[in-house]
Structures are given as C-alpha cells and as structure tokens.
PDB file of C-alpha atoms and ligand atoms in Angstrom:
ATOM      1  CA  MET A  25       0.000   0.000   0.000  1.00  0.00           C
ATOM      2  CA  GLY A  26       1.314   3.426  -0.918  1.00  0.00           C
ATOM      3  CA  LEU A  27       1.657   6.141   1.615  1.00  0.00           C
ATOM      4  CA  ASP A  28      -0.717   9.076   1.586  1.00  0.00           C
ATOM      5  CA  ARG A  29       0.495  12.337   3.036  1.00  0.00           C
ATOM      6  CA  LEU A  30      -1.403  15.457   3.967  1.00  0.00           C
ATOM      7  CA  THR A  31       0.063  18.959   4.065  1.00  0.00           C
ATOM      8  CA  PHE A  32      -1.657  21.879   5.743  1.00  0.00           C
ATOM      9  CA  ILE A  33      -1.266  24.619   3.151  1.00  0.00           C
ATOM     10  CA  GLY A  34      -3.418  27.045   5.109  1.00  0.00           C
ATOM     11  CA  ILE A  35      -4.712  27.014   8.681  1.00  0.00           C
ATOM     12  CA  GLY A  36      -6.328  30.456   9.002  1.00  0.00           C
ATOM     13  CA  ASP A  37      -9.876  31.715   9.387  1.00  0.00           C
ATOM     14  CA  SER A  38     -11.691  33.809   6.764  1.00  0.00           C
ATOM     15  CA  LEU A  39      -9.531  36.886   7.370  1.00  0.00           C
ATOM     16  CA  GLY A  40      -6.211  35.109   7.805  1.00  0.00           C
ATOM     17  CA  VAL A  41      -3.471  36.249  10.194  1.00  0.00           C
ATOM     18  CA  PRO A  42      -2.392  39.039  10.221  1.00  0.00           C
ATOM     19  CA  ARG A  43      -5.750  40.708   9.683  1.00  0.00           C
ATOM     20  CA  VAL A  44      -5.142  43.630   7.413  1.00  0.00           C
ATOM     21  CA  TYR A  45      -6.747  46.190   9.762  1.00  0.00           C
ATOM     22  CA  CYS A  46      -5.424  44.785  13.023  1.00  0.00           C
ATOM     23  CA  GLU A  47      -2.405  45.652  15.134  1.00  0.00           C
ATOM     24  CA  CYS A  48      -2.969  43.239  17.991  1.00  0.00           C
ATOM     25  CA  ASP A  49       0.001  41.393  19.430  1.00  0.00           C
ATOM     26  CA  VAL A  50      -0.638  38.236  17.383  1.00  0.00           C
ATOM     27  CA  CYS A  51      -1.094  40.116  14.097  1.00  0.00           C
ATOM     28  CA  MET A  52       2.087  42.123  14.760  1.00  0.00           C
ATOM     29  CA  GLU A  53       4.047  38.960  15.533  1.00  0.00           C
ATOM     30  CA  ALA A  54       2.658  37.382  12.349  1.00  0.00           C
ATOM     31  CA  ARG A  55       3.895  40.398  10.361  1.00  0.00           C
ATOM     32  CA  GLU A  56       7.353  40.399  11.916  1.00  0.00           C
ATOM     33  CA  ALA A  57       8.410  36.872  12.767  1.00  0.00           C
ATOM     34  CA  GLY A  58       5.632  34.927  11.156  1.00  0.00           C
ATOM     35  CA  ARG A  59       4.986  32.079  13.616  1.00  0.00           C
ATOM     36  CA  ASN A  60       1.339  33.112  13.801  1.00  0.00           C
ATOM     37  CA  GLN A  61       0.986  33.837  10.099  1.00  0.00           C
ATOM     38  CA  ARG A  62      -1.960  31.894   8.681  1.00  0.00           C
ATOM     39  CA  HIS A  63      -3.445  31.590   5.220  1.00  0.00           C
ATOM     40  CA  HIS A  64      -6.936  30.427   4.314  1.00  0.00           C
ATOM     41  CA  SER A  65      -7.632  26.862   5.391  1.00  0.00           C
ATOM     42  CA  SER A  66      -6.787  24.216   2.836  1.00  0.00           C
ATOM     43  CA  VAL A  67      -4.991  20.871   2.678  1.00  0.00           C
ATOM     44  CA  TRP A  68      -3.006  19.113  -0.033  1.00  0.00           C
ATOM     45  CA  ILE A  69      -3.030  15.296  -0.181  1.00  0.00           C
ATOM     46  CA  GLU A  70      -0.488  13.270  -2.120  1.00  0.00           C
ATOM     47  CA  GLY A  71      -0.875   9.563  -2.674  1.00  0.00           C
ATOM     48  CA  ASP A  72       0.063   6.861  -5.144  1.00  0.00           C
ATOM     49  CA  ASP A  73      -3.322   7.024  -6.794  1.00  0.00           C
ATOM     50  CA  GLY A  74      -3.331  10.791  -7.181  1.00  0.00           C
ATOM     51  CA  CYS A  75      -3.180  14.163  -5.513  1.00  0.00           C
ATOM     52  CA  PHE A  76      -5.911  16.534  -4.505  1.00  0.00           C
ATOM     53  CA  MET A  77      -6.676  19.616  -2.498  1.00  0.00           C
ATOM     54  CA  ILE A  78      -9.537  20.451  -0.177  1.00  0.00           C
ATOM     55  CA  ASP A  79     -10.850  23.993  -0.695  1.00  0.00           C
ATOM     56  CA  CYS A  80      -9.449  26.739  -2.831  1.00  0.00           C
ATOM     57  CA  GLY A  81      -9.426  30.081  -1.061  1.00  0.00           C
ATOM     58  CA  PRO A  82      -8.121  33.437  -2.249  1.00  0.00           C
ATOM     59  CA  ASP A  83      -4.585  32.516  -1.084  1.00  0.00           C
ATOM     60  CA  TRP A  84      -4.500  29.654  -3.621  1.00  0.00           C
ATOM     61  CA  THR A  85      -1.870  31.215  -5.920  1.00  0.00           C
ATOM     62  CA  PHE A  86       0.486  31.826  -3.002  1.00  0.00           C
ATOM     63  CA  GLN A  87      -0.192  28.359  -1.606  1.00  0.00           C
ATOM     64  CA  MET A  88       0.634  26.705  -4.944  1.00  0.00           C
ATOM     65  CA  GLU A  89       3.897  28.652  -5.200  1.00  0.00           C
ATOM     66  CA  ARG A  90       4.892  27.713  -1.670  1.00  0.00           C
ATOM     67  CA  LEU A  91       4.093  24.057  -2.342  1.00  0.00           C
ATOM     68  CA  GLY A  92       6.140  24.289  -5.506  1.00  0.00           C
ATOM     69  CA  ILE A  93       3.575  22.558  -7.679  1.00  0.00           C
ATOM     70  CA  ARG A  94       2.439  23.948 -11.001  1.00  0.00           C
ATOM     71  CA  PHE A  95      -0.912  22.269 -11.430  1.00  0.00           C
ATOM     72  CA  VAL A  96      -3.639  20.659  -9.375  1.00  0.00           C
ATOM     73  CA  GLU A  97      -6.159  18.519 -11.209  1.00  0.00           C
ATOM     74  CA  HIS A  98      -8.623  17.664  -8.426  1.00  0.00           C
ATOM     75  CA  ILE A  99     -10.106  20.014  -5.833  1.00  0.00           C
ATOM     76  CA  LEU A 100     -12.836  19.179  -3.314  1.00  0.00           C
ATOM     77  CA  ILE A 101     -14.923  22.021  -1.945  1.00  0.00           C
ATOM     78  CA  THR A 102     -16.555  21.962   1.496  1.00  0.00           C
ATOM     79  CA  HIS A 103     -18.808  24.999   1.090  1.00  0.00           C
ATOM     80  CA  ALA A 104     -19.134  28.136  -0.982  1.00  0.00           C
ATOM     81  CA  HIS A 105     -17.788  30.787   1.403  1.00  0.00           C
ATOM     82  CA  TYR A 106     -15.268  33.114  -0.195  1.00  0.00           C
ATOM     83  CA  ASP A 107     -12.388  31.946   2.024  1.00  0.00           C
ATOM     84  CA  HIS A 108     -12.924  28.435   0.595  1.00  0.00           C
ATOM     85  CA  ILE A 109     -13.652  29.203  -3.079  1.00  0.00           C
ATOM     86  CA  GLY A 110     -12.031  32.581  -3.810  1.00  0.00           C
ATOM     87  CA  GLY A 111      -9.124  30.922  -5.663  1.00  0.00           C
ATOM     88  CA  LEU A 112     -11.327  29.067  -8.162  1.00  0.00           C
ATOM     89  CA  PRO A 113     -11.125  31.756 -10.886  1.00  0.00           C
ATOM     90  CA  ALA A 114      -7.292  31.666 -10.707  1.00  0.00           C
ATOM     91  CA  TRP A 115      -7.357  27.864 -10.921  1.00  0.00           C
ATOM     92  CA  ALA A 116      -9.696  28.038 -13.947  1.00  0.00           C
ATOM     93  CA  ASP A 117      -7.341  30.527 -15.617  1.00  0.00           C
ATOM     94  CA  ALA A 118      -4.384  28.215 -14.984  1.00  0.00           C
ATOM     95  CA  CYS A 119      -6.363  25.346 -16.548  1.00  0.00           C
ATOM     96  CA  ARG A 120      -7.130  27.544 -19.531  1.00  0.00           C
ATOM     97  CA  TRP A 121      -3.483  28.476 -20.126  1.00  0.00           C
ATOM     98  CA  LEU A 122      -2.318  24.892 -19.664  1.00  0.00           C
ATOM     99  CA  GLU A 123      -5.166  23.596 -21.834  1.00  0.00           C
ATOM    100  CA  ARG A 124      -5.994  21.056 -19.158  1.00  0.00           C
ATOM    101  CA  LYS A 125      -9.259  20.445 -17.383  1.00  0.00           C
ATOM    102  CA  GLY A 126      -9.593  20.851 -13.647  1.00  0.00           C
ATOM    103  CA  HIS A 127     -11.965  18.572 -11.752  1.00  0.00           C
ATOM    104  CA  LEU A 128     -14.029  20.042  -8.953  1.00  0.00           C
ATOM    105  CA  TYR A 129     -15.961  17.855  -6.511  1.00  0.00           C
ATOM    106  CA  CYS A 130     -18.685  19.063  -4.177  1.00  0.00           C
ATOM    107  CA  ARG A 131     -22.290  18.493  -3.193  1.00  0.00           C
ATOM    108  CA  GLU A 132     -24.846  19.660  -5.732  1.00  0.00           C
ATOM    109  CA  ASP A 133     -26.189  22.557  -3.634  1.00  0.00           C
ATOM    110  CA  ILE A 134     -22.650  23.920  -3.268  1.00  0.00           C
ATOM    111  CA  ALA A 135     -22.040  23.515  -7.019  1.00  0.00           C
ATOM    112  CA  ASP A 136     -25.167  25.624  -7.699  1.00  0.00           C
ATOM    113  CA  ILE A 137     -23.821  28.493  -5.590  1.00  0.00           C
ATOM    114  CA  ILE A 138     -20.386  28.299  -7.219  1.00  0.00           C
ATOM    115  CA  ARG A 139     -21.938  28.311 -10.714  1.00  0.00           C
ATOM    116  CA  ARG A 140     -23.965  31.408  -9.857  1.00  0.00           C
ATOM    117  CA  GLN A 141     -20.918  33.220  -8.499  1.00  0.00           C
ATOM    118  CA  PHE A 142     -18.431  32.245 -11.197  1.00  0.00           C
ATOM    119  CA  PRO A 143     -20.494  31.301 -14.263  1.00  0.00           C
ATOM    120  CA  TRP A 144     -17.429  31.032 -16.519  1.00  0.00           C
ATOM    121  CA  LEU A 145     -15.625  28.331 -14.520  1.00  0.00           C
ATOM    122  CA  GLU A 146     -17.197  25.425 -16.365  1.00  0.00           C
ATOM    123  CA  GLY A 147     -15.321  26.333 -19.531  1.00  0.00           C
ATOM    124  CA  HIS A 148     -12.195  24.958 -17.855  1.00  0.00           C
ATOM    125  CA  ILE A 149     -13.366  22.971 -14.861  1.00  0.00           C
ATOM    126  CA  VAL A 150     -15.527  19.859 -14.841  1.00  0.00           C
ATOM    127  CA  PHE A 151     -17.959  19.808 -11.934  1.00  0.00           C
ATOM    128  CA  HIS A 152     -18.516  16.421 -10.275  1.00  0.00           C
ATOM    129  CA  SER A 153     -21.514  16.094  -8.030  1.00  0.00           C
ATOM    130  CA  MET A 154     -20.657  14.215  -4.860  1.00  0.00           C
ATOM    131  CA  GLN A 155     -23.200  11.834  -3.500  1.00  0.00           C
ATOM    132  CA  GLU A 156     -23.441  11.254   0.238  1.00  0.00           C
ATOM    133  CA  ARG A 157     -21.174   8.291  -0.274  1.00  0.00           C
ATOM    134  CA  PHE A 158     -18.708   8.708  -3.086  1.00  0.00           C
ATOM    135  CA  ARG A 159     -15.800   6.757  -4.510  1.00  0.00           C
ATOM    136  CA  PHE A 160     -12.910   9.191  -4.802  1.00  0.00           C
ATOM    137  CA  MET A 161      -9.568   7.777  -5.991  1.00  0.00           C
ATOM    138  CA  ASP A 162      -8.933   4.901  -3.562  1.00  0.00           C
ATOM    139  CA  TRP A 163     -10.967   6.524  -0.823  1.00  0.00           C
ATOM    140  CA  THR A 164     -14.530   6.022   0.231  1.00  0.00           C
ATOM    141  CA  LEU A 165     -15.588   9.604   0.794  1.00  0.00           C
ATOM    142  CA  ARG A 166     -18.624  10.515   2.812  1.00  0.00           C
ATOM    143  CA  SER A 167     -19.875  14.081   3.024  1.00  0.00           C
ATOM    144  CA  TRP A 168     -22.576  15.465   5.237  1.00  0.00           C
ATOM    145  CA  ARG A 169     -24.065  18.784   6.175  1.00  0.00           C
ATOM    146  CA  VAL A 170     -22.779  20.377   9.382  1.00  0.00           C
ATOM    147  CA  ASN A 171     -24.046  23.414  11.263  1.00  0.00           C
ATOM    148  CA  HIS A 172     -21.953  26.523  10.537  1.00  0.00           C
ATOM    149  CA  GLY A 173     -23.785  28.747  13.033  1.00  0.00           C
ATOM    150  CA  LYS A 174     -24.714  32.210  11.853  1.00  0.00           C
ATOM    151  CA  ASN A 175     -23.033  31.440   8.506  1.00  0.00           C
ATOM    152  CA  GLY A 176     -25.465  28.665   7.595  1.00  0.00           C
ATOM    153  CA  TYR A 177     -24.013  25.268   6.872  1.00  0.00           C
ATOM    154  CA  SER A 178     -20.929  23.591   5.507  1.00  0.00           C
ATOM    155  CA  TYR A 179     -20.025  20.008   4.656  1.00  0.00           C
ATOM    156  CA  ALA A 180     -17.645  17.733   6.515  1.00  0.00           C
ATOM    157  CA  PHE A 181     -15.732  15.005   4.693  1.00  0.00           C
ATOM    158  CA  ARG A 182     -14.762  11.584   5.968  1.00  0.00           C
ATOM    159  CA  PHE A 183     -12.254   9.491   4.032  1.00  0.00           C
ATOM    160  CA  ASP A 184     -11.823   5.746   4.545  1.00  0.00           C
ATOM    161  CA  LYS A 185      -9.264   3.473   2.947  1.00  0.00           C
ATOM    162  CA  GLU A 186      -8.564  -0.025   4.228  1.00  0.00           C
ATOM    163  CA  ALA A 187      -8.473   0.435   8.002  1.00  0.00           C
ATOM    164  CA  TYR A 188      -7.569   4.115   7.995  1.00  0.00           C
ATOM    165  CA  SER A 189     -10.081   6.944   8.427  1.00  0.00           C
ATOM    166  CA  TRP A 190      -9.827  10.698   8.647  1.00  0.00           C
ATOM    167  CA  VAL A 191     -12.252  13.603   8.818  1.00  0.00           C
ATOM    168  CA  TYR A 192     -11.921  17.165   7.560  1.00  0.00           C
ATOM    169  CA  CYS A 193     -14.364  19.593   9.170  1.00  0.00           C
ATOM    170  CA  SER A 194     -13.057  23.148   9.035  1.00  0.00           C
ATOM    171  CA  ASP A 195     -16.216  25.216   9.502  1.00  0.00           C
ATOM    172  CA  SER A 196     -18.684  23.998  12.099  1.00  0.00           C
ATOM    173  CA  ILE A 197     -20.138  24.704  15.519  1.00  0.00           C
ATOM    174  CA  GLY A 198     -22.587  23.171  17.974  1.00  0.00           C
ATOM    175  CA  LEU A 199     -22.927  19.896  16.086  1.00  0.00           C
ATOM    176  CA  THR A 200     -25.732  17.572  17.055  1.00  0.00           C
ATOM    177  CA  GLU A 201     -24.991  13.942  17.793  1.00  0.00           C
ATOM    178  CA  PRO A 202     -25.955  12.751  14.279  1.00  0.00           C
ATOM    179  CA  GLU A 203     -23.718  15.472  12.794  1.00  0.00           C
ATOM    180  CA  ARG A 204     -20.792  14.171  14.858  1.00  0.00           C
ATOM    181  CA  GLU A 205     -21.474  10.484  14.343  1.00  0.00           C
ATOM    182  CA  LEU A 206     -18.816  10.005  11.667  1.00  0.00           C
ATOM    183  CA  PHE A 207     -16.141  11.576  13.909  1.00  0.00           C
ATOM    184  CA  GLN A 208     -16.394   8.540  16.144  1.00  0.00           C
ATOM    185  CA  GLY A 209     -13.081   6.772  16.646  1.00  0.00           C
ATOM    186  CA  VAL A 210     -11.411   8.111  13.492  1.00  0.00           C
ATOM    187  CA  ASP A 211      -7.642   7.923  13.156  1.00  0.00           C
ATOM    188  CA  LEU A 212      -7.397  11.621  12.416  1.00  0.00           C
ATOM    189  CA  LEU A 213      -9.796  14.508  12.956  1.00  0.00           C
ATOM    190  CA  ILE A 214      -9.042  17.916  11.457  1.00  0.00           C
ATOM    191  CA  LEU A 215     -11.391  20.363  13.117  1.00  0.00           C
ATOM    192  CA  GLY A 216     -11.773  24.117  12.723  1.00  0.00           C
ATOM    193  CA  THR A 217     -11.437  26.182  15.902  1.00  0.00           C
ATOM    194  CA  SER A 218     -11.299  29.919  15.273  1.00  0.00           C
ATOM    195  CA  TYR A 219     -10.621  30.911  18.871  1.00  0.00           C
ATOM    196  CA  TYR A 220      -9.296  29.407  22.062  1.00  0.00           C
ATOM    197  CA  HIS A 221     -12.381  30.615  23.870  1.00  0.00           C
ATOM    198  CA  GLU A 222     -14.741  32.919  22.022  1.00  0.00           C
ATOM    199  CA  GLU A 223     -16.664  35.335  24.230  1.00  0.00           C
ATOM    200  CA  ALA A 224     -19.113  36.615  21.601  1.00  0.00           C
ATOM    201  CA  PRO A 225     -22.774  35.584  22.022  1.00  0.00           C
ATOM    202  CA  TYR A 226     -23.371  32.094  20.633  1.00  0.00           C
ATOM    203  CA  GLN A 227     -25.906  33.236  18.004  1.00  0.00           C
ATOM    204  CA  THR A 228     -23.274  35.503  16.404  1.00  0.00           C
ATOM    205  CA  ARG A 229     -20.697  32.728  16.059  1.00  0.00           C
ATOM    206  CA  SER A 230     -19.961  30.282  13.258  1.00  0.00           C
ATOM    207  CA  VAL A 231     -16.977  28.070  14.199  1.00  0.00           C
ATOM    208  CA  TYR A 232     -16.082  26.050  17.293  1.00  0.00           C
ATOM    209  CA  ASP A 233     -13.602  27.353  19.823  1.00  0.00           C
ATOM    210  CA  MET A 234     -11.009  25.007  21.342  1.00  0.00           C
ATOM    211  CA  VAL A 235     -12.785  24.713  24.661  1.00  0.00           C
ATOM    212  CA  GLU A 236     -15.912  23.398  22.931  1.00  0.00           C
ATOM    213  CA  ALA A 237     -13.882  21.285  20.520  1.00  0.00           C
ATOM    214  CA  LEU A 238     -12.163  19.486  23.409  1.00  0.00           C
ATOM    215  CA  GLU A 239     -15.580  18.354  24.583  1.00  0.00           C
ATOM    216  CA  VAL A 240     -16.407  17.082  21.083  1.00  0.00           C
ATOM    217  CA  ILE A 241     -13.081  15.213  21.082  1.00  0.00           C
ATOM    218  CA  ARG A 242     -13.700  13.740  24.510  1.00  0.00           C
ATOM    219  CA  GLN A 243     -16.872  12.165  23.171  1.00  0.00           C
ATOM    220  CA  ALA A 244     -15.710  11.167  19.683  1.00  0.00           C
ATOM    221  CA  MET A 245     -12.359   9.741  20.828  1.00  0.00           C
ATOM    222  CA  PRO A 246     -10.355  10.226  17.634  1.00  0.00           C
ATOM    223  CA  ASN A 247      -6.764   8.978  17.726  1.00  0.00           C
ATOM    224  CA  ARG A 248      -5.224  12.244  16.632  1.00  0.00           C
ATOM    225  CA  VAL A 249      -6.578  15.755  16.227  1.00  0.00           C
ATOM    226  CA  TYR A 250      -5.331  18.879  14.500  1.00  0.00           C
ATOM    227  CA  PHE A 251      -7.056  22.227  14.927  1.00  0.00           C
ATOM    228  CA  THR A 252      -7.207  24.481  11.883  1.00  0.00           C
ATOM    229  CA  HIS A 253      -9.165  27.557  10.658  1.00  0.00           C
ATOM    230  CA  MET A 254      -7.607  29.636  13.453  1.00  0.00           C
ATOM    231  CA  SER A 255      -7.997  33.391  13.818  1.00  0.00           C
ATOM    232  CA  HIS A 256      -5.717  36.011  15.357  1.00  0.00           C
ATOM    233  CA  ASP A 257      -7.105  35.011  18.738  1.00  0.00           C
ATOM    234  CA  VAL A 258      -4.874  31.934  18.699  1.00  0.00           C
ATOM    235  CA  ASP A 259      -1.259  32.603  19.661  1.00  0.00           C
ATOM    236  CA  VAL A 260       1.153  29.690  19.158  1.00  0.00           C
ATOM    237  CA  ARG A 261       3.440  31.254  21.764  1.00  0.00           C
ATOM    238  CA  LEU A 262       0.736  30.538  24.366  1.00  0.00           C
ATOM    239  CA  LEU A 263       0.407  26.881  23.384  1.00  0.00           C
ATOM    240  CA  PRO A 264       1.510  25.541  26.825  1.00  0.00           C
ATOM    241  CA  GLU A 265      -1.261  27.603  28.434  1.00  0.00           C
ATOM    242  CA  TYR A 266      -3.900  25.960  26.258  1.00  0.00           C
ATOM    243  CA  SER A 267      -3.014  22.640  27.978  1.00  0.00           C
ATOM    244  CA  LEU A 268      -4.175  20.496  25.088  1.00  0.00           C
ATOM    245  CA  PRO A 269      -4.104  16.730  25.577  1.00  0.00           C
ATOM    246  CA  PRO A 270      -1.088  15.092  23.885  1.00  0.00           C
ATOM    247  CA  HIS A 271      -3.081  13.753  20.929  1.00  0.00           C
ATOM    248  CA  VAL A 272      -4.491  17.206  20.126  1.00  0.00           C
ATOM    249  CA  ARG A 273      -2.305  19.700  18.285  1.00  0.00           C
ATOM    250  CA  LEU A 274      -2.504  22.951  16.419  1.00  0.00           C
ATOM    251  CA  ALA A 275      -1.962  22.549  12.699  1.00  0.00           C
ATOM    252  CA  GLU A 276       1.011  24.464  11.326  1.00  0.00           C
ATOM    253  CA  GLU A 277       1.436  26.035   7.918  1.00  0.00           C
ATOM    254  CA  MET A 278       3.202  23.528   5.637  1.00  0.00           C
ATOM    255  CA  LEU A 279       3.188  20.765   8.239  1.00  0.00           C
ATOM    256  CA  THR A 280       3.039  17.373   6.512  1.00  0.00           C
ATOM    257  CA  ILE A 281       1.631  14.305   8.228  1.00  0.00           C
ATOM    258  CA  ASP A 282       1.312  10.694   7.113  1.00  0.00           C
ATOM    259  CA  LEU A 283      -2.176   9.331   6.670  1.00  0.00           C
ATOM    260  CA  CYS A 284      -1.517   5.992   8.315  1.00  0.00           C
ATOM    261  CA  LYS A 285      -1.853   4.294  11.682  1.00  0.00           C
ATOM    262  CA  GLY A 286       0.568   5.016  14.489  1.00  0.00           C
TER     263      GLY A 286
HETATM  264 ZN1  LIG B 323     -14.042  29.284   6.556  1.00  0.00          ZN
HETATM  265 ZN1  LIG B 324     -17.354  29.145   6.143  1.00  0.00          ZN
END
C-alpha cells in the first residue's frame, strides 16, 4: 500500500493572520516573525493514486507557489464561502493556459452556488456532483451537512481506505450527535477552531472554539486531532497555556503528516 500524506497549506480563518486592519500582538508577531501567520484553510493530499486539495481560497496562488507545484487537477470544496472558493477563478485561468481540465468535486447545492458566483468556470473545470457516499480515488468519501452557526451550513468530509479513516471539518459549531457520528473513533480529525475561547454571544458565532472542541473530542475519541481555521485570537506562543491533551495539536502552515496508523 502506498503512503498518503497530507500537508496543511493554510490554517487560518476567513480573514487570515495578520488581519489587514489589526495591530494586535498576534497580528504584529505574524507580520514580523511569522509564527502566527496563517493563510486560508486548505490541505493538499499526495498519494500513489493521485493528488488533490480540499478547498481553494483566495490565497490559492500563493499556496501553490509555496508548495512548488504547477498544477492541481482535483479540488474538493466543502462549502461556498469566499475563504474556501475565492481561488477558483485563478485555478480556472491556470487550466485555460495549460489547456488542461480541472476537476471540482462538491455536493450539488454547493455547485449551484459556485456556478452562480463564477459562471465562466465550467469552460475549464468539470464539476462532479458528490453523492453522500462517493468513490474518490482509492478513498470512500462521505460528506454530510454540518451546522456553521450564523453562517449557515458547511459540509464535513470523511475518508476511509482499508483500516484508515480521517475527517476534515473546518467550519462547524454546535454539532448535534448525528452530525458528529462520523467523527467517532477516526484515526485523524481535522477540526476548525477559530478561537481558544470565544466570548461573543453564541448566536453571532460560526466556528467552534477550542474549549468546545475538546468536549467534542472527549466524546468522539479520535486517535489524533489537529485544529485548523484559526484566527488572530490563537497565539502559538501561548500553546503551553492551552493545555491540550497530547493527541491534540494545532496545525502548522506547511506541516506534513502521514495518513496511516501510528
Ligand atoms: Zn471558513
Ligand atoms: Zn465558512
């Protein structure tokens, strides 16, 4: 069996870090030293049977350059918020200049929104409608709707191959038990947590904070967890103070992990 590897090519929230208007301590550190610098959330997966990306935000061009790859053929989209689809026009242009087709995979309701926003994409990109259960490369891919708070809904993805399973859920909050069912016992859970502890009223929020996420993890018992989709509230210099359990970590920009047991 070939080895699949996942690279976090972006771990930021919708505004990224630094936020353009902000001079808080974390944003200033991100500008100067860069340990807190975060681009829009996205992952790159390389395997023997192919490579793909999840989400394509407005930092896509930068993320491709940093990865050092010149073309991506397959992109999966979780939901149609700008921080997850803003790079699609650039991808379509790249496909046009290379005279190659891109292949985009998402649920049909998400495809409808993308088509309305960027009606010219389909000249260069083939849209594939994901069913709830979908064969994708060597993976069994399941997608389901998850609550995204005041921002509506998103989709979470679960990938299974042989005995290995992982979930990508970057934008969610307050999930019901059925919405969390497929988190149960996975080898790897990648979960969005915009804040360590967000004080804003619940009805104004759209993504879990770490305090809430730890409770989700306690119940779902995944083997390994990485938090992503982090805002300028999260300061990697304060990591010891967050007292995360050993199997729970903050994702890092350009961190690569193996998608296998152990
Ligand atoms: Zn987002
Ligand atoms: Zn979103």
